[in-house]
Tab-separated table of C-alpha atoms and ligand atoms in Angstrom:
chain	number	residue	atom	x	y	z
I	183	MET	CA	14.745	-21.903	-3.183
I	184	GLU	CA	13.822	-20.444	0.223
I	185	ARG	CA	10.583	-19.300	-1.331
I	186	PHE	CA	9.866	-22.884	-2.360
I	187	HIS	CA	10.131	-24.034	1.231
I	188	GLY	CA	8.116	-21.000	2.307
I	189	VAL	CA	5.215	-22.101	0.071
I	190	PHE	CA	5.648	-25.870	0.492
I	191	ALA	CA	6.751	-26.029	4.122
I	192	ASP	CA	6.303	-29.818	4.322
I	193	ALA	CA	8.331	-30.572	1.137
I	194	LYS	CA	10.936	-33.219	1.913
I	195	VAL	CA	12.957	-33.174	-1.315
I	196	ALA	CA	15.189	-30.240	-2.328
I	197	PRO	CA	13.811	-28.516	-5.450
I	198	ARG	CA	15.504	-28.221	-8.833
I	199	LEU	CA	15.299	-24.889	-10.642
I	200	PHE	CA	14.428	-24.510	-14.339
I	201	PHE	CA	13.929	-21.627	-16.766
I	202	ALA	CA	12.236	-21.119	-20.145
I	203	PRO	CA	12.273	-17.783	-22.006
I	204	GLY	CA	9.536	-15.629	-23.513
I	205	ARG	CA	9.687	-14.428	-27.111
I	206	ILE	CA	9.139	-11.528	-29.448
I	207	ASN	CA	8.203	-12.007	-33.089
I	208	LEU	CA	9.701	-9.777	-35.723
I	209	MET	CA	8.195	-11.012	-38.975
I	210	GLY	CA	5.409	-13.349	-40.021
I	211	ALA	CA	2.730	-11.517	-38.040
I	212	HIS	CA	-0.317	-13.735	-37.524
I	213	LEU	CA	0.961	-16.165	-40.138
I	214	ASP	CA	1.640	-19.276	-38.080
I	215	TYR	CA	-1.940	-20.569	-38.033
I	216	SER	CA	-2.217	-19.871	-41.771
I	217	GLY	CA	0.862	-21.999	-42.496
I	218	GLY	CA	3.236	-19.104	-43.243
I	219	PRO	CA	6.841	-18.423	-42.261
I	220	VAL	CA	7.635	-16.621	-38.991
I	221	MET	CA	10.745	-15.042	-37.469
I	222	PRO	CA	10.569	-14.939	-33.662
I	223	MET	CA	13.394	-14.495	-31.171
I	224	ALA	CA	13.542	-15.590	-27.530
I	225	ILE	CA	14.238	-12.967	-24.872
I	226	ASP	CA	16.182	-13.199	-21.656
I	227	ARG	CA	13.069	-13.071	-19.525
I	228	GLY	CA	10.677	-15.856	-18.842
I	229	THR	CA	9.380	-18.445	-16.409
I	230	TYR	CA	11.327	-19.794	-13.440
I	231	LEU	CA	10.114	-23.026	-11.988
I	232	ALA	CA	11.224	-24.794	-8.791
I	233	ILE	CA	10.107	-28.416	-8.670
I	234	ALA	CA	10.487	-31.357	-6.322
I	235	THR	CA	9.050	-34.848	-6.289
I	236	ARG	CA	6.940	-36.125	-3.415
I	237	ALA	CA	6.196	-39.699	-2.467
I	238	ASP	CA	2.429	-39.521	-1.939
I	239	GLY	CA	1.206	-38.933	-5.524
I	240	ARG	CA	-0.109	-35.443	-4.759
I	241	LEU	CA	0.328	-32.579	-7.196
I	242	ARG	CA	0.606	-29.007	-5.963
I	243	LEU	CA	1.019	-26.039	-8.297
I	244	ALA	CA	1.717	-22.629	-6.766
I	245	SER	CA	2.788	-19.280	-8.180
I	246	LEU	CA	4.652	-16.308	-6.758
I	247	CYS	CA	2.383	-14.078	-8.864
I	248	GLU	CA	-1.055	-15.599	-8.187
I	249	PRO	CA	-2.827	-16.367	-4.914
I	250	GLU	CA	-4.578	-19.629	-5.850
I	251	MET	CA	-2.826	-22.961	-5.527
I	252	PHE	CA	-3.861	-26.187	-7.253
I	253	GLU	CA	-3.834	-29.315	-5.166
I	254	GLY	CA	-4.989	-32.787	-6.218
I	255	SER	CA	-3.894	-36.277	-7.121
I	256	ILE	CA	-1.384	-36.489	-9.962
I	257	HIS	CA	-3.224	-39.625	-11.089
I	258	GLU	CA	-6.614	-37.886	-11.444
I	259	LEU	CA	-6.035	-34.520	-13.079
I	260	PRO	CA	-9.014	-32.307	-13.966
I	261	VAL	CA	-10.356	-33.200	-17.402
I	262	ARG	CA	-11.037	-29.608	-18.403
I	263	ALA	CA	-9.705	-26.122	-17.747
I	264	LEU	CA	-10.718	-24.504	-14.486
I	265	GLY	CA	-10.346	-20.876	-15.549
I	266	ARG	CA	-7.242	-20.381	-13.407
I	267	TRP	CA	-3.607	-19.611	-14.147
I	268	TYR	CA	-2.662	-23.251	-13.488
I	269	ASP	CA	-4.718	-24.467	-16.464
I	270	TYR	CA	-1.525	-24.133	-18.548
I	271	PRO	CA	0.663	-26.459	-16.467
I	272	LEU	CA	-2.320	-28.785	-15.915
I	273	GLY	CA	-2.805	-29.038	-19.688
I	274	VAL	CA	0.878	-29.864	-20.183
I	275	LEU	CA	0.810	-32.469	-17.406
I	276	THR	CA	-2.332	-34.022	-18.887
I	277	ARG	CA	-0.504	-34.487	-22.167
I	278	LEU	CA	2.723	-35.831	-20.619
I	279	LEU	CA	0.827	-38.220	-18.365
I	280	SER	CA	-1.339	-39.492	-21.225
I	281	GLU	CA	1.653	-41.473	-22.455
I	282	ARG	CA	3.240	-42.653	-19.209
I	283	SER	CA	2.308	-42.582	-15.574
I	284	ALA	CA	3.973	-40.544	-12.891
I	285	GLY	CA	5.923	-42.586	-10.406
I	286	ALA	CA	5.785	-39.701	-7.929
I	287	GLY	CA	3.826	-36.618	-7.022
I	288	LEU	CA	5.177	-33.108	-7.563
I	289	ASP	CA	5.384	-29.752	-5.853
I	290	VAL	CA	5.904	-26.983	-8.399
I	291	LEU	CA	6.405	-23.277	-7.742
I	292	PHE	CA	6.215	-20.888	-10.696
I	293	GLY	CA	7.702	-17.418	-10.844
I	294	GLY	CA	9.002	-15.218	-13.602
I	295	ASP	CA	9.804	-11.808	-14.914
I	296	LEU	CA	7.625	-11.821	-18.009
I	297	PRO	CA	4.548	-9.584	-17.984
I	298	VAL	CA	1.455	-11.761	-18.457
I	299	GLY	CA	-0.759	-11.057	-21.454
I	300	ALA	CA	1.745	-8.593	-22.947
I	301	GLY	CA	2.362	-10.483	-26.194
I	302	LEU	CA	5.691	-11.893	-24.976
I	303	SER	CA	4.321	-15.419	-24.833
I	304	SER	CA	4.117	-15.958	-21.116
I	305	SER	CA	1.793	-18.894	-21.806
I	306	ALA	CA	4.202	-20.796	-24.091
I	307	SER	CA	6.998	-19.985	-21.662
I	308	ILE	CA	5.112	-21.519	-18.720
I	309	CYS	CA	4.044	-24.530	-20.826
I	310	VAL	CA	7.522	-25.304	-22.186
I	311	ALA	CA	9.087	-24.742	-18.746
I	312	THR	CA	6.574	-27.190	-17.250
I	313	SER	CA	7.179	-29.867	-19.876
I	314	PHE	CA	10.957	-29.515	-19.622
I	315	ALA	CA	11.074	-29.573	-15.811
I	316	VAL	CA	8.463	-32.292	-15.259
I	317	SER	CA	10.109	-34.556	-17.868
I	318	ALA	CA	13.472	-34.070	-16.149
I	319	CYS	CA	12.118	-34.670	-12.646
I	320	LEU	CA	10.011	-37.712	-13.499
I	321	GLU	CA	12.762	-39.050	-15.790
I	322	PHE	CA	10.497	-39.166	-18.836
I	323	PRO	CA	12.360	-39.525	-22.123
I	324	SER	CA	11.807	-36.228	-23.943
I	325	SER	CA	12.966	-34.016	-26.788
I	326	THR	CA	12.352	-30.497	-28.033
I	327	GLU	CA	9.384	-31.927	-29.956
I	328	THR	CA	7.917	-33.380	-26.745
I	329	HIS	CA	7.927	-29.936	-25.134
I	330	ILE	CA	6.490	-28.210	-28.201
I	331	GLU	CA	3.671	-30.740	-28.529
I	332	ALA	CA	2.885	-30.661	-24.797
I	333	ALA	CA	2.774	-26.853	-24.852
I	334	LEU	CA	0.481	-26.844	-27.893
I	335	TYR	CA	-1.817	-29.364	-26.262
I	336	GLY	CA	-1.926	-27.260	-23.099
I	337	GLU	CA	-2.876	-24.072	-24.926
I	338	ARG	CA	-5.108	-25.405	-27.673
I	339	GLU	CA	-6.827	-28.498	-26.335
I	340	PHE	CA	-6.879	-27.727	-22.640
I	341	VAL	CA	-7.132	-23.933	-22.365
I	342	GLY	CA	-8.872	-23.520	-25.736
I	343	VAL	CA	-6.919	-20.741	-27.482
I	344	GLN	CA	-6.470	-21.728	-31.120
I	345	CYS	CA	-2.892	-20.432	-31.206
I	346	GLY	CA	-0.423	-21.315	-33.928
I	347	ILE	CA	2.827	-23.199	-33.477
I	348	MET	CA	5.216	-20.234	-33.374
I	349	ASP	CA	5.396	-19.573	-29.638
I	350	PRO	CA	6.462	-22.976	-28.285
I	351	TYR	CA	8.937	-23.338	-31.171
I	352	ALA	CA	10.454	-19.934	-30.394
I	353	VAL	CA	10.694	-20.712	-26.686
I	354	ALA	CA	11.972	-24.274	-27.076
I	355	MET	CA	14.462	-23.739	-29.931
I	356	ALA	CA	15.949	-20.358	-28.979
I	357	ARG	CA	19.638	-19.542	-29.340
I	358	PRO	CA	21.277	-16.246	-28.348
I	359	GLY	CA	22.074	-13.870	-31.213
I	360	HIS	CA	19.653	-15.602	-33.574
I	361	LEU	CA	16.141	-15.316	-34.895
I	362	LEU	CA	14.330	-18.565	-35.476
I	363	TRP	CA	13.095	-19.071	-39.016
I	364	LEU	CA	10.119	-21.422	-38.825
I	365	ASP	CA	8.088	-22.418	-41.830
I	366	CYS	CA	4.754	-23.294	-40.252
I	367	LYS	CA	3.630	-25.334	-43.246
I	368	ASP	CA	6.300	-28.025	-43.105
I	369	ARG	CA	7.712	-27.107	-39.668
I	370	SER	CA	11.236	-26.720	-41.049
I	371	THR	CA	13.467	-24.491	-38.915
I	372	GLU	CA	16.699	-22.599	-39.249
I	373	LEU	CA	18.589	-20.292	-36.914
I	374	LEU	CA	19.413	-16.969	-38.589
I	375	PRO	CA	22.076	-14.784	-36.951
I	376	ILE	CA	21.202	-11.174	-36.172
I	377	ASP	CA	23.961	-8.680	-35.396
I	378	THR	CA	23.053	-7.730	-31.832
I	379	GLN	CA	26.130	-5.453	-31.693
I	380	ALA	CA	24.702	-3.311	-34.482
I	381	VAL	CA	21.075	-3.242	-33.425
I	382	HIS	CA	19.338	-2.829	-30.080
I	383	ILE	CA	15.975	-4.533	-29.617
I	384	ALA	CA	13.641	-2.592	-27.365
I	385	VAL	CA	10.285	-3.759	-26.097
I	386	VAL	CA	7.801	-1.218	-24.786
I	387	ASP	CA	4.777	-2.333	-22.830
I	388	THR	CA	1.648	-0.205	-23.185
I	389	GLY	CA	0.402	-1.810	-19.984
I	390	ILE	CA	-2.904	-2.422	-21.734
I	391	ARG	CA	-4.413	-5.882	-21.408
I	392	ARG	CA	-7.620	-6.719	-23.147
I	393	GLU	CA	-9.907	-9.439	-21.939
I	394	LEU	CA	-11.273	-9.774	-25.457
I	395	ALA	CA	-7.866	-10.692	-26.859
I	396	ALA	CA	-8.481	-14.463	-26.791
I	397	THR	CA	-11.926	-14.084	-28.383
I	398	GLU	CA	-10.672	-11.738	-31.077
I	399	PHE	CA	-7.692	-14.012	-31.674
I	400	ASN	CA	-9.925	-17.028	-32.239
I	401	ARG	CA	-12.085	-14.879	-34.546
I	402	ARG	CA	-9.035	-14.047	-36.715
I	403	VAL	CA	-8.173	-17.756	-36.892
I	404	ALA	CA	-11.749	-18.513	-38.036
I	405	GLU	CA	-11.759	-15.665	-40.591
I	406	CYS	CA	-8.514	-16.940	-42.123
I	407	GLN	CA	-9.884	-20.458	-42.285
I	408	SER	CA	-13.098	-19.386	-44.025
I	409	ALA	CA	-11.149	-17.094	-46.390
I	410	PHE	CA	-8.997	-20.083	-47.305
I	411	GLU	CA	-12.008	-22.309	-47.945
I	412	LYS	CA	-13.529	-19.695	-50.244
I	413	LEU	CA	-10.276	-19.013	-52.099
I	414	ALA	CA	-8.961	-22.573	-52.397
I	415	GLN	CA	-10.545	-23.068	-55.834
I	416	GLU	CA	-8.324	-20.262	-57.195
I	417	VAL	CA	-5.201	-22.290	-56.365
I	418	PRO	CA	-5.991	-26.027	-56.599
I	419	GLU	CA	-2.735	-27.182	-54.990
I	420	ALA	CA	-3.158	-24.848	-51.964
I	421	THR	CA	-3.375	-26.497	-48.555
I	422	CYS	CA	-3.518	-23.372	-46.374
I	423	LEU	CA	-4.053	-19.611	-46.699
I	424	ARG	CA	-0.300	-19.084	-47.009
I	425	ASP	CA	-0.518	-20.732	-50.440
I	426	ILE	CA	-2.984	-18.150	-51.773
I	427	PRO	CA	-1.033	-15.327	-53.446
I	428	ARG	CA	-2.218	-11.719	-53.582
I	429	ALA	CA	-3.557	-12.032	-57.176
I	430	ALA	CA	-5.685	-15.058	-56.235
I	431	VAL	CA	-7.158	-13.133	-53.293
I	432	GLU	CA	-8.206	-10.461	-55.790
I	433	ALA	CA	-9.607	-13.056	-58.202
I	434	GLY	CA	-11.789	-14.569	-55.476
I	435	ARG	CA	-12.672	-11.308	-53.733
I	436	ALA	CA	-16.374	-11.448	-54.586
I	437	ARG	CA	-16.777	-14.586	-52.468
I	438	LEU	CA	-15.217	-13.026	-49.347
I	439	THR	CA	-16.701	-10.845	-46.655
I	440	PRO	CA	-14.864	-7.498	-46.341
I	441	GLU	CA	-13.123	-8.808	-43.175
I	442	GLU	CA	-12.034	-12.039	-44.853
I	443	TYR	CA	-10.680	-10.020	-47.769
I	444	ARG	CA	-8.569	-7.769	-45.521
I	445	ARG	CA	-7.218	-10.745	-43.532
I	446	ALA	CA	-6.338	-12.631	-46.721
I	447	VAL	CA	-4.543	-9.599	-48.203
I	448	HIS	CA	-2.535	-9.225	-45.001
I	449	VAL	CA	-1.545	-12.893	-45.078
I	450	ALA	CA	-0.542	-12.863	-48.767
I	451	GLU	CA	1.521	-9.687	-48.407
I	452	GLU	CA	3.050	-10.651	-45.062
I	453	VAL	CA	4.269	-13.942	-46.542
I	454	THR	CA	6.053	-11.997	-49.305
I	455	ARG	CA	7.446	-9.477	-46.799
I	456	THR	CA	8.710	-12.211	-44.494
I	457	PHE	CA	10.662	-13.890	-47.312
I	458	ARG	CA	12.113	-10.472	-48.245
I	459	ALA	CA	13.012	-9.816	-44.590
I	460	ARG	CA	14.819	-13.152	-44.469
I	461	VAL	CA	16.964	-12.180	-47.458
I	462	ALA	CA	17.669	-8.765	-45.904
I	463	LEU	CA	18.759	-10.363	-42.638
I	464	ILE	CA	21.020	-12.884	-44.353
I	465	ASP	CA	22.545	-10.004	-46.387
I	466	GLY	CA	23.119	-8.036	-43.167
I	467	ASP	CA	20.911	-5.246	-44.503
I	468	LEU	CA	19.288	-4.186	-41.236
I	469	ALA	CA	17.712	-1.087	-42.805
I	470	ALA	CA	15.828	-3.225	-45.346
I	471	PHE	CA	14.882	-5.700	-42.619
I	472	GLY	CA	13.539	-2.855	-40.467
I	473	ARG	CA	11.431	-1.501	-43.329
I	474	GLU	CA	9.660	-4.848	-43.656
I	475	VAL	CA	8.983	-4.876	-39.907
I	476	LEU	CA	7.487	-1.395	-40.113
I	477	THR	CA	5.252	-2.290	-43.051
I	478	ALA	CA	4.093	-5.362	-41.130
I	479	HIS	CA	2.859	-3.061	-38.384
I	480	ALA	CA	0.865	-0.928	-40.826
I	481	SER	CA	-0.765	-4.062	-42.193
I	482	LEU	CA	-1.608	-5.346	-38.692
I	483	ARG	CA	-3.192	-1.969	-38.009
I	484	ASP	CA	-5.100	-1.450	-41.267
I	485	LEU	CA	-5.832	-4.915	-42.646
I	486	TYR	CA	-5.648	-7.334	-39.753
I	487	GLU	CA	-7.093	-4.789	-37.311
I	488	VAL	CA	-5.347	-6.019	-34.193
I	489	SER	CA	-3.616	-2.786	-33.163
I	490	ILE	CA	-4.707	-0.041	-30.768
I	491	PRO	CA	-3.797	3.684	-30.688
I	492	GLU	CA	-1.221	3.175	-27.917
I	493	LEU	CA	0.742	0.653	-30.012
I	494	ASP	CA	0.434	2.822	-33.139
I	495	THR	CA	1.688	5.864	-31.240
I	496	LEU	CA	4.773	4.039	-29.993
I	497	VAL	CA	5.647	2.987	-33.525
I	498	ALA	CA	4.880	6.467	-34.941
I	499	VAL	CA	7.001	8.366	-32.396
I	500	SER	CA	9.844	5.888	-32.946
I	501	GLU	CA	9.772	6.817	-36.623
I	502	GLU	CA	10.755	10.361	-35.629
I	503	TRP	CA	14.045	9.011	-34.235
I	504	ASN	CA	17.140	9.058	-36.391
I	505	GLY	CA	18.584	5.539	-36.302
I	506	PHE	CA	15.238	3.803	-35.797
I	507	LEU	CA	15.095	0.840	-38.159
I	508	GLY	CA	11.576	-0.465	-37.741
I	509	GLY	CA	9.049	-1.684	-35.229
I	510	ARG	CA	5.686	-3.347	-34.799
I	511	LEU	CA	3.312	-4.754	-32.258
I	512	THR	CA	4.416	-8.162	-31.061
I	513	GLY	CA	2.220	-11.141	-30.220
I	514	ALA	CA	-1.464	-11.179	-30.970
I	515	GLY	CA	-2.064	-7.430	-30.485
I	516	PHE	CA	-5.110	-5.708	-28.912
I	517	GLY	CA	-2.720	-4.287	-26.281
I	518	GLY	CA	0.602	-5.516	-24.953
I	519	CYS	CA	3.954	-4.538	-26.425
I	520	VAL	CA	5.751	-3.141	-29.429
I	521	VAL	CA	9.175	-4.344	-30.479
I	522	LEU	CA	11.485	-1.637	-31.840
I	523	LEU	CA	14.817	-1.974	-33.651
I	524	VAL	CA	17.299	0.859	-33.182
I	525	ARG	CA	20.851	1.206	-34.457
I	526	SER	CA	23.164	0.776	-31.476
I	527	GLU	CA	24.911	4.125	-32.024
I	528	ALA	CA	21.523	5.903	-31.977
I	529	VAL	CA	20.137	4.318	-28.838
I	530	ALA	CA	21.151	7.049	-26.345
I	531	GLY	CA	18.127	9.250	-25.699
I	532	PHE	CA	15.698	6.952	-27.547
I	533	GLU	CA	14.066	5.705	-24.364
I	534	ALA	CA	13.514	9.235	-23.004
I	535	HIS	CA	12.082	10.337	-26.365
I	536	LEU	CA	9.565	7.490	-26.354
I	537	ARG	CA	8.556	7.960	-22.756
I	538	GLU	CA	8.032	11.705	-23.160
I	539	ALA	CA	6.147	11.467	-26.443
I	540	TYR	CA	3.887	8.727	-25.096
I	541	ALA	CA	3.263	10.650	-21.869
I	542	ARG	CA	2.222	13.754	-23.850
I	543	ARG	CA	-0.523	11.734	-25.539
I	544	PHE	CA	-1.556	9.200	-22.886
I	545	GLY	CA	-0.464	10.816	-19.625
I	546	ARG	CA	1.904	8.115	-18.423
I	547	ARG	CA	5.416	6.927	-19.132
I	548	PRO	CA	5.686	3.369	-20.437
I	549	ARG	CA	8.498	1.060	-19.451
I	550	VAL	CA	11.150	0.414	-22.099
I	551	HIS	CA	13.218	-2.777	-21.899
I	552	PHE	CA	16.220	-3.753	-23.961
I	553	PHE	CA	16.391	-7.488	-24.377
I	554	GLN	CA	19.134	-9.905	-25.236
I	555	GLY	CA	18.407	-13.223	-26.891
I	556	ASP	CA	18.267	-16.394	-24.858
I	557	ALA	CA	19.589	-19.950	-24.881
I	558	GLY	CA	16.225	-21.676	-24.461
I	559	PRO	CA	14.832	-23.957	-21.743
I	560	ARG	CA	17.351	-25.260	-19.239
I	561	GLU	CA	18.042	-26.354	-15.687
I	562	LEU	CA	19.651	-23.542	-13.728
I	563	THR	CA	20.883	-25.216	-10.585
I	564	ARG	CA	20.527	-28.436	-8.781
I	565	SER	CA	20.330	-27.582	-5.113
I	566	GLY	CA	21.821	-30.085	-2.685
J	243	GLA	C1	-0.170	-15.138	-30.514
J	243	GLA	C2	-0.259	-16.617	-30.836
J	243	GLA	C3	0.786	-17.023	-31.872
J	243	GLA	C4	0.740	-16.096	-33.087
J	243	GLA	C5	0.763	-14.638	-32.657
J	243	GLA	C6	0.546	-13.674	-33.803
J	243	GLA	O1	1.019	-14.875	-29.859
J	243	GLA	O2	-0.080	-17.382	-29.670
J	243	GLA	O3	0.598	-18.372	-32.230
J	243	GLA	O4	-0.385	-16.388	-33.856
J	243	GLA	O5	-0.244	-14.362	-31.688
J	243	GLA	O6	1.590	-13.726	-34.725
């Protein structure tokens, strides 16, 4: 709160503090925009946001992590992205203010403990946090759906990344000790318990960030769409690539480019794996669940081609560890993090093993974090 007054020295109203988590995804890799099922989990790291109203209709957006501040009228927001970090909150505000007008201006300070661009969904976290906090401060009626839709608008329409629906759902609907089951075709959801006493969930950041990630991501979305269009005649009732089973991909192979073929095989097989992983989780069979996660990584590497040697090495050296259940890259790939599942009784020494093995190959020790689940977006305090 002191930092808020440090940045906005002239603010007259005491700020309120909000939080929204980041997420990892365990199954359903790159399935959301093809209509498949996904199994993400929120983590106890994310975006903190201090916000206060102001009487003069000005909007100021500042960050503890970025030097530039946005300042303008809340009634005349930019109509397109400006290529800055604050495009995400601006996109969310544009959506919220398209339905009702702001009675007041806002000062908003963003902070957080989520590495940006690491595949932990910092963008959905900032978008959902913004929607939640702004709706609360401006007394807009809102629901979980409001925040999900505002976040999707911010990312897709305003910033221009053709992301699927998984991230804002995971961030907005999180509960501790649970994975979210989200069927991206009909948007049905279910919270599935995971035994966090029996399994530790580690996230290791390669530290690698690729500028091309957004471009490559949009290319995968386009490849899946064109594969679907070419394969749809094999399965007349299909409405998205998720509906095209493995055999139909084979039947229509001649019409696909080699890339489209590999993407379609990944999608068909990952759908099957994700349903199997769901059964394994419900049965409490963590070993079977972990095997599906591990196979998902191999498919992301070989068929979807979104991995890099650093991510593959982290998964491979984990496989040497007794008690390792499974692991994969999380998020879009091209850098960022792996998520690793380890039996709780086998966790001692695992971190050192990873750090040493990675350092032998790449000359530096990556950071290993163990995450708990999270309770989703919320107000933390109301300062007086
Ligand atoms: C990114 C996107 C998500 C999803 C994942 C891959 O995180 O934002 O919508 O497509 O990649 O599973």
